[in-house]
mmCIF file of C-alpha atoms in Angstrom:
data_model
loop_
_atom_site.group_PDB
_atom_site.id
_atom_site.type_symbol
_atom_site.label_atom_id
_atom_site.label_comp_id
_atom_site.label_asym_id
_atom_site.label_seq_id
_atom_site.Cartn_x
_atom_site.Cartn_y
_atom_site.Cartn_z
ATOM 1 C CA UNK A 349 20.199 9.365 -7.377
ATOM 2 C CA UNK A 350 20.857 5.730 -6.488
ATOM 3 C CA UNK A 351 19.094 3.651 -9.114
ATOM 4 C CA UNK A 352 20.585 0.194 -8.709
ATOM 5 C CA UNK A 353 21.772 -2.076 -5.910
ATOM 6 C CA UNK A 354 23.201 -5.529 -6.510
ATOM 7 C CA UNK A 355 23.008 -8.036 -3.652
ATOM 8 C CA UNK A 356 25.217 -11.096 -4.034
ATOM 9 C CA UNK A 357 25.603 -14.301 -2.063
ATOM 10 C CA UNK A 358 23.098 -16.588 -0.352
ATOM 11 C CA UNK A 359 22.615 -16.335 3.391
ATOM 12 C CA UNK A 360 23.647 -12.680 3.577
ATOM 13 C CA UNK A 361 21.718 -10.174 5.691
ATOM 14 C CA UNK A 362 19.953 -8.644 2.695
ATOM 15 C CA UNK A 363 17.692 -10.008 -0.012
ATOM 16 C CA UNK A 364 16.670 -8.435 -3.329
ATOM 17 C CA UNK A 365 13.289 -9.501 -4.757
ATOM 18 C CA UNK A 366 11.891 -7.901 -7.923
ATOM 19 C CA UNK A 367 13.937 -4.688 -7.527
ATOM 20 C CA UNK A 368 13.020 -4.314 -3.841
ATOM 21 C CA UNK A 369 15.618 -4.666 -1.073
ATOM 22 C CA UNK A 370 14.624 -6.475 2.137
ATOM 23 C CA UNK A 371 16.365 -7.831 5.185
ATOM 24 C CA UNK A 372 17.091 -11.566 5.028
ATOM 25 C CA UNK A 373 13.765 -12.543 6.685
ATOM 26 C CA UNK A 374 11.800 -10.073 4.529
ATOM 27 C CA UNK A 375 10.339 -8.410 7.631
ATOM 28 C CA UNK A 376 11.863 -5.028 6.752
ATOM 29 C CA UNK A 377 11.518 -3.312 3.385
ATOM 30 C CA UNK A 378 14.625 -1.155 3.021
ATOM 31 C CA UNK A 379 14.602 0.268 -0.506
ATOM 32 C CA UNK A 380 12.750 0.040 -3.781
ATOM 33 C CA UNK A 381 14.356 0.717 -7.135
ATOM 34 C CA UNK A 382 13.069 3.917 -8.762
ATOM 35 C CA UNK A 383 12.788 1.858 -11.960
ATOM 36 C CA UNK A 384 9.912 -0.152 -10.439
ATOM 37 C CA UNK A 385 6.681 0.657 -12.227
ATOM 38 C CA UNK A 386 2.987 -0.165 -12.193
ATOM 39 C CA UNK A 387 1.273 -1.798 -9.222
ATOM 40 C CA UNK A 388 3.131 -3.116 -6.204
ATOM 41 C CA UNK A 389 1.839 -5.135 -3.268
ATOM 42 C CA UNK A 390 4.008 -5.114 -0.155
ATOM 43 C CA UNK A 391 4.508 -8.719 1.032
ATOM 44 C CA UNK A 392 2.656 -9.825 4.181
ATOM 45 C CA UNK A 393 5.964 -10.727 5.846
ATOM 46 C CA UNK A 394 7.024 -7.061 5.988
ATOM 47 C CA UNK A 395 6.500 -5.401 9.367
ATOM 48 C CA UNK A 396 8.601 -2.245 8.864
ATOM 49 C CA UNK A 397 9.138 -0.028 5.836
ATOM 50 C CA UNK A 398 12.147 2.262 6.078
ATOM 51 C CA UNK A 399 11.639 6.017 5.741
ATOM 52 C CA UNK A 400 11.745 7.212 2.150
ATOM 53 C CA UNK A 401 11.873 3.654 0.739
ATOM 54 C CA UNK A 402 9.546 4.673 -2.127
ATOM 55 C CA UNK A 403 10.324 8.416 -2.252
ATOM 56 C CA UNK A 404 10.292 9.901 -5.777
ATOM 57 C CA UNK A 405 9.249 6.680 -7.504
ATOM 58 C CA UNK A 406 7.501 8.279 -10.436
ATOM 59 C CA UNK A 407 6.535 5.066 -12.275
ATOM 60 C CA UNK A 408 4.574 3.374 -9.473
ATOM 61 C CA UNK A 409 0.836 3.785 -9.995
ATOM 62 C CA UNK A 410 -0.669 1.738 -7.176
ATOM 63 C CA UNK A 411 0.544 0.485 -3.798
ATOM 64 C CA UNK A 412 -1.165 -2.087 -1.597
ATOM 65 C CA UNK A 413 0.160 -1.994 1.943
ATOM 66 C CA UNK A 414 0.018 -5.311 3.783
ATOM 67 C CA UNK A 415 -1.887 -5.804 7.046
ATOM 68 C CA UNK A 416 1.399 -6.391 8.854
ATOM 69 C CA UNK A 417 2.303 -2.671 8.569
ATOM 70 C CA UNK A 418 1.329 -0.353 11.455
ATOM 71 C CA UNK A 419 2.945 2.922 10.394
ATOM 72 C CA UNK A 420 3.346 4.834 7.167
ATOM 73 C CA UNK A 421 6.575 6.623 7.959
ATOM 74 C CA UNK A 422 7.562 10.150 7.055
ATOM 75 C CA UNK A 423 8.374 10.810 3.404
ATOM 76 C CA UNK A 424 7.526 7.202 2.505
ATOM 77 C CA UNK A 425 5.700 7.989 -0.748
ATOM 78 C CA UNK A 426 6.743 11.631 -1.102
ATOM 79 C CA UNK A 427 6.845 12.848 -4.698
ATOM 80 C CA UNK A 428 5.562 9.573 -6.170
ATOM 81 C CA UNK A 429 4.068 11.589 -9.005
ATOM 82 C CA UNK A 430 2.490 8.635 -10.839
ATOM 83 C CA UNK A 431 0.766 7.201 -7.780
ATOM 84 C CA UNK A 432 -3.016 7.259 -8.260
ATOM 85 C CA UNK A 433 -4.140 4.698 -5.708
ATOM 86 C CA UNK A 434 -3.074 3.493 -2.266
ATOM 87 C CA UNK A 435 -4.787 0.860 -0.153
ATOM 88 C CA UNK A 436 -4.227 1.608 3.547
ATOM 89 C CA UNK A 437 -5.151 -1.360 5.768
ATOM 90 C CA UNK A 438 -6.798 -1.236 9.211
ATOM 91 C CA UNK A 439 -3.488 -2.218 10.804
ATOM 92 C CA UNK A 440 -2.044 1.266 10.168
ATOM 93 C CA UNK A 441 -2.191 3.572 13.202
ATOM 94 C CA UNK A 442 -0.148 6.517 11.952
ATOM 95 C CA UNK A 443 0.431 8.456 8.749
ATOM 96 C CA UNK A 444 3.710 10.324 9.168
ATOM 97 C CA UNK A 445 4.876 13.760 8.096
ATOM 98 C CA UNK A 446 5.010 14.243 4.305
ATOM 99 C CA UNK A 447 3.992 10.589 3.799
ATOM 100 C CA UNK A 448 2.132 11.332 0.543
ATOM 101 C CA UNK A 449 3.194 14.926 -0.134
ATOM 102 C CA UNK A 450 3.458 15.914 -3.793
ATOM 103 C CA UNK A 451 1.747 12.745 -5.051
ATOM 104 C CA UNK A 452 0.159 14.911 -7.731
ATOM 105 C CA UNK A 453 -1.890 12.107 -9.358
ATOM 106 C CA UNK A 454 -3.335 10.706 -6.104
ATOM 107 C CA UNK A 455 -7.096 11.136 -6.441
ATOM 108 C CA UNK A 456 -8.756 9.473 -3.462
ATOM 109 C CA UNK A 457 -7.641 8.188 -0.086
ATOM 110 C CA UNK A 458 -9.707 6.355 2.490
ATOM 111 C CA UNK A 459 -8.045 6.418 5.859
ATOM 112 C CA UNK A 460 -9.055 3.482 8.078
ATOM 113 C CA UNK A 461 -10.562 4.036 11.520
ATOM 114 C CA UNK A 462 -7.383 2.659 13.077
ATOM 115 C CA UNK A 463 -5.568 5.935 12.258
ATOM 116 C CA UNK A 464 -5.810 8.548 15.028
ATOM 117 C CA UNK A 465 -2.861 10.623 13.763
ATOM 118 C CA UNK A 466 -2.231 12.290 10.406
ATOM 119 C CA UNK A 467 1.138 14.029 10.262
ATOM 120 C CA UNK A 468 2.352 17.440 9.163
ATOM 121 C CA UNK A 469 2.058 17.953 5.388
ATOM 122 C CA UNK A 470 0.978 14.309 5.012
ATOM 123 C CA UNK A 471 -0.904 15.137 1.796
ATOM 124 C CA UNK A 472 0.740 18.469 0.910
ATOM 125 C CA UNK A 473 0.472 19.262 -2.789
ATOM 126 C CA UNK A 474 -1.774 16.329 -3.703
ATOM 127 C CA UNK A 475 -3.451 18.517 -6.308
ATOM 128 C CA UNK A 476 -5.606 15.738 -7.810
ATOM 129 C CA UNK A 477 -7.009 14.672 -4.418
ATOM 130 C CA UNK A 478 -10.769 15.155 -4.650
ATOM 131 C CA UNK A 479 -11.983 12.808 -1.932
ATOM 132 C CA UNK A 480 -10.602 12.066 1.483
ATOM 133 C CA UNK A 481 -12.445 10.058 4.083
ATOM 134 C CA UNK A 482 -11.173 10.883 7.555
ATOM 135 C CA UNK A 483 -11.942 8.362 10.301
ATOM 136 C CA UNK A 484 -13.835 9.487 13.395
ATOM 137 C CA UNK A 485 -10.834 8.275 15.395
ATOM 138 C CA UNK A 486 -8.570 10.901 13.779
ATOM 139 C CA UNK A 487 -8.240 13.119 16.810
ATOM 140 C CA UNK A 488 -4.963 14.642 15.672
ATOM 141 C CA UNK A 489 -4.682 16.124 12.219
ATOM 142 C CA UNK A 490 -1.560 18.237 12.244
ATOM 143 C CA UNK A 491 -1.631 21.701 10.660
ATOM 144 C CA UNK A 492 -0.772 21.614 7.003
ATOM 145 C CA UNK A 493 -1.787 17.978 6.467
ATOM 146 C CA UNK A 494 -3.839 19.050 3.431
ATOM 147 C CA UNK A 495 -2.055 22.235 2.319
ATOM 148 C CA UNK A 496 -2.167 22.910 -1.424
ATOM 149 C CA UNK A 497 -4.739 20.200 -2.125
ATOM 150 C CA UNK A 498 -6.441 22.498 -4.606
ATOM 151 C CA UNK A 499 -8.993 19.924 -5.852
ATOM 152 C CA UNK A 500 -10.121 18.843 -2.381
ATOM 153 C CA UNK A 501 -13.547 20.339 -1.893
ATOM 154 C CA UNK A 502 -14.483 18.424 1.214
ATOM 155 C CA UNK A 503 -13.385 15.708 3.491
ATOM 156 C CA UNK A 504 -15.671 13.559 5.551
ATOM 157 C CA UNK A 505 -15.228 11.283 8.488
ATOM 158 C CA UNK A 506 -17.122 8.106 9.254
ATOM 159 C CA UNK A 507 -19.669 10.051 11.324
ATOM 160 C CA UNK A 508 -20.691 11.755 8.101
ATOM 161 C CA UNK A 509 -19.317 15.148 9.068
ATOM 162 C CA UNK A 510 -18.135 17.193 6.140
ATOM 163 C CA UNK A 511 -15.268 19.603 6.533
ATOM 164 C CA UNK A 512 -15.187 22.349 3.906
ATOM 165 C CA UNK A 513 -11.888 22.817 2.126
ATOM 166 C CA UNK A 514 -11.519 26.150 3.953
ATOM 167 C CA UNK A 515 -11.064 24.196 7.201
ATOM 168 C CA UNK A 516 -7.723 22.965 5.909
ATOM 169 C CA UNK A 517 -4.991 25.623 5.950
ATOM 170 C CA UNK A 518 -3.410 26.493 2.623
#
């Protein structure tokens, strides 16, 4: 239930910018205030986003992930119930367990061809998800990645193959 962090003093190891906590060099995004709302673009200096940094941020509607990020860690956007849009860059090579689970307003996700792995329950409970483009490189889609995605009628990869919803366990 932590809703506020105050960072004081110049030259410390941490830096707070617009309600987001970073390391001093802004290469690691540590925490985002749950009060943050609307659209947010992760700075290009960030190379690592800590697990659960955005978990349960109900007021965020759109996230743009910078090209310096290679992994969307487990639980990163879990239960971000207002999130409707996420831009995943080609630099990402992994979508971790529960990364977007229970993002009930998330409607469409295009996964870049750089992603060969989609984790367990990655999109669990994304009930508004109607379109999901799966890259041909996605050789590992863990069981349950799309459980309870009741609006998802099909998913296609870049080869044009269409997977019926029944192919995803529920």
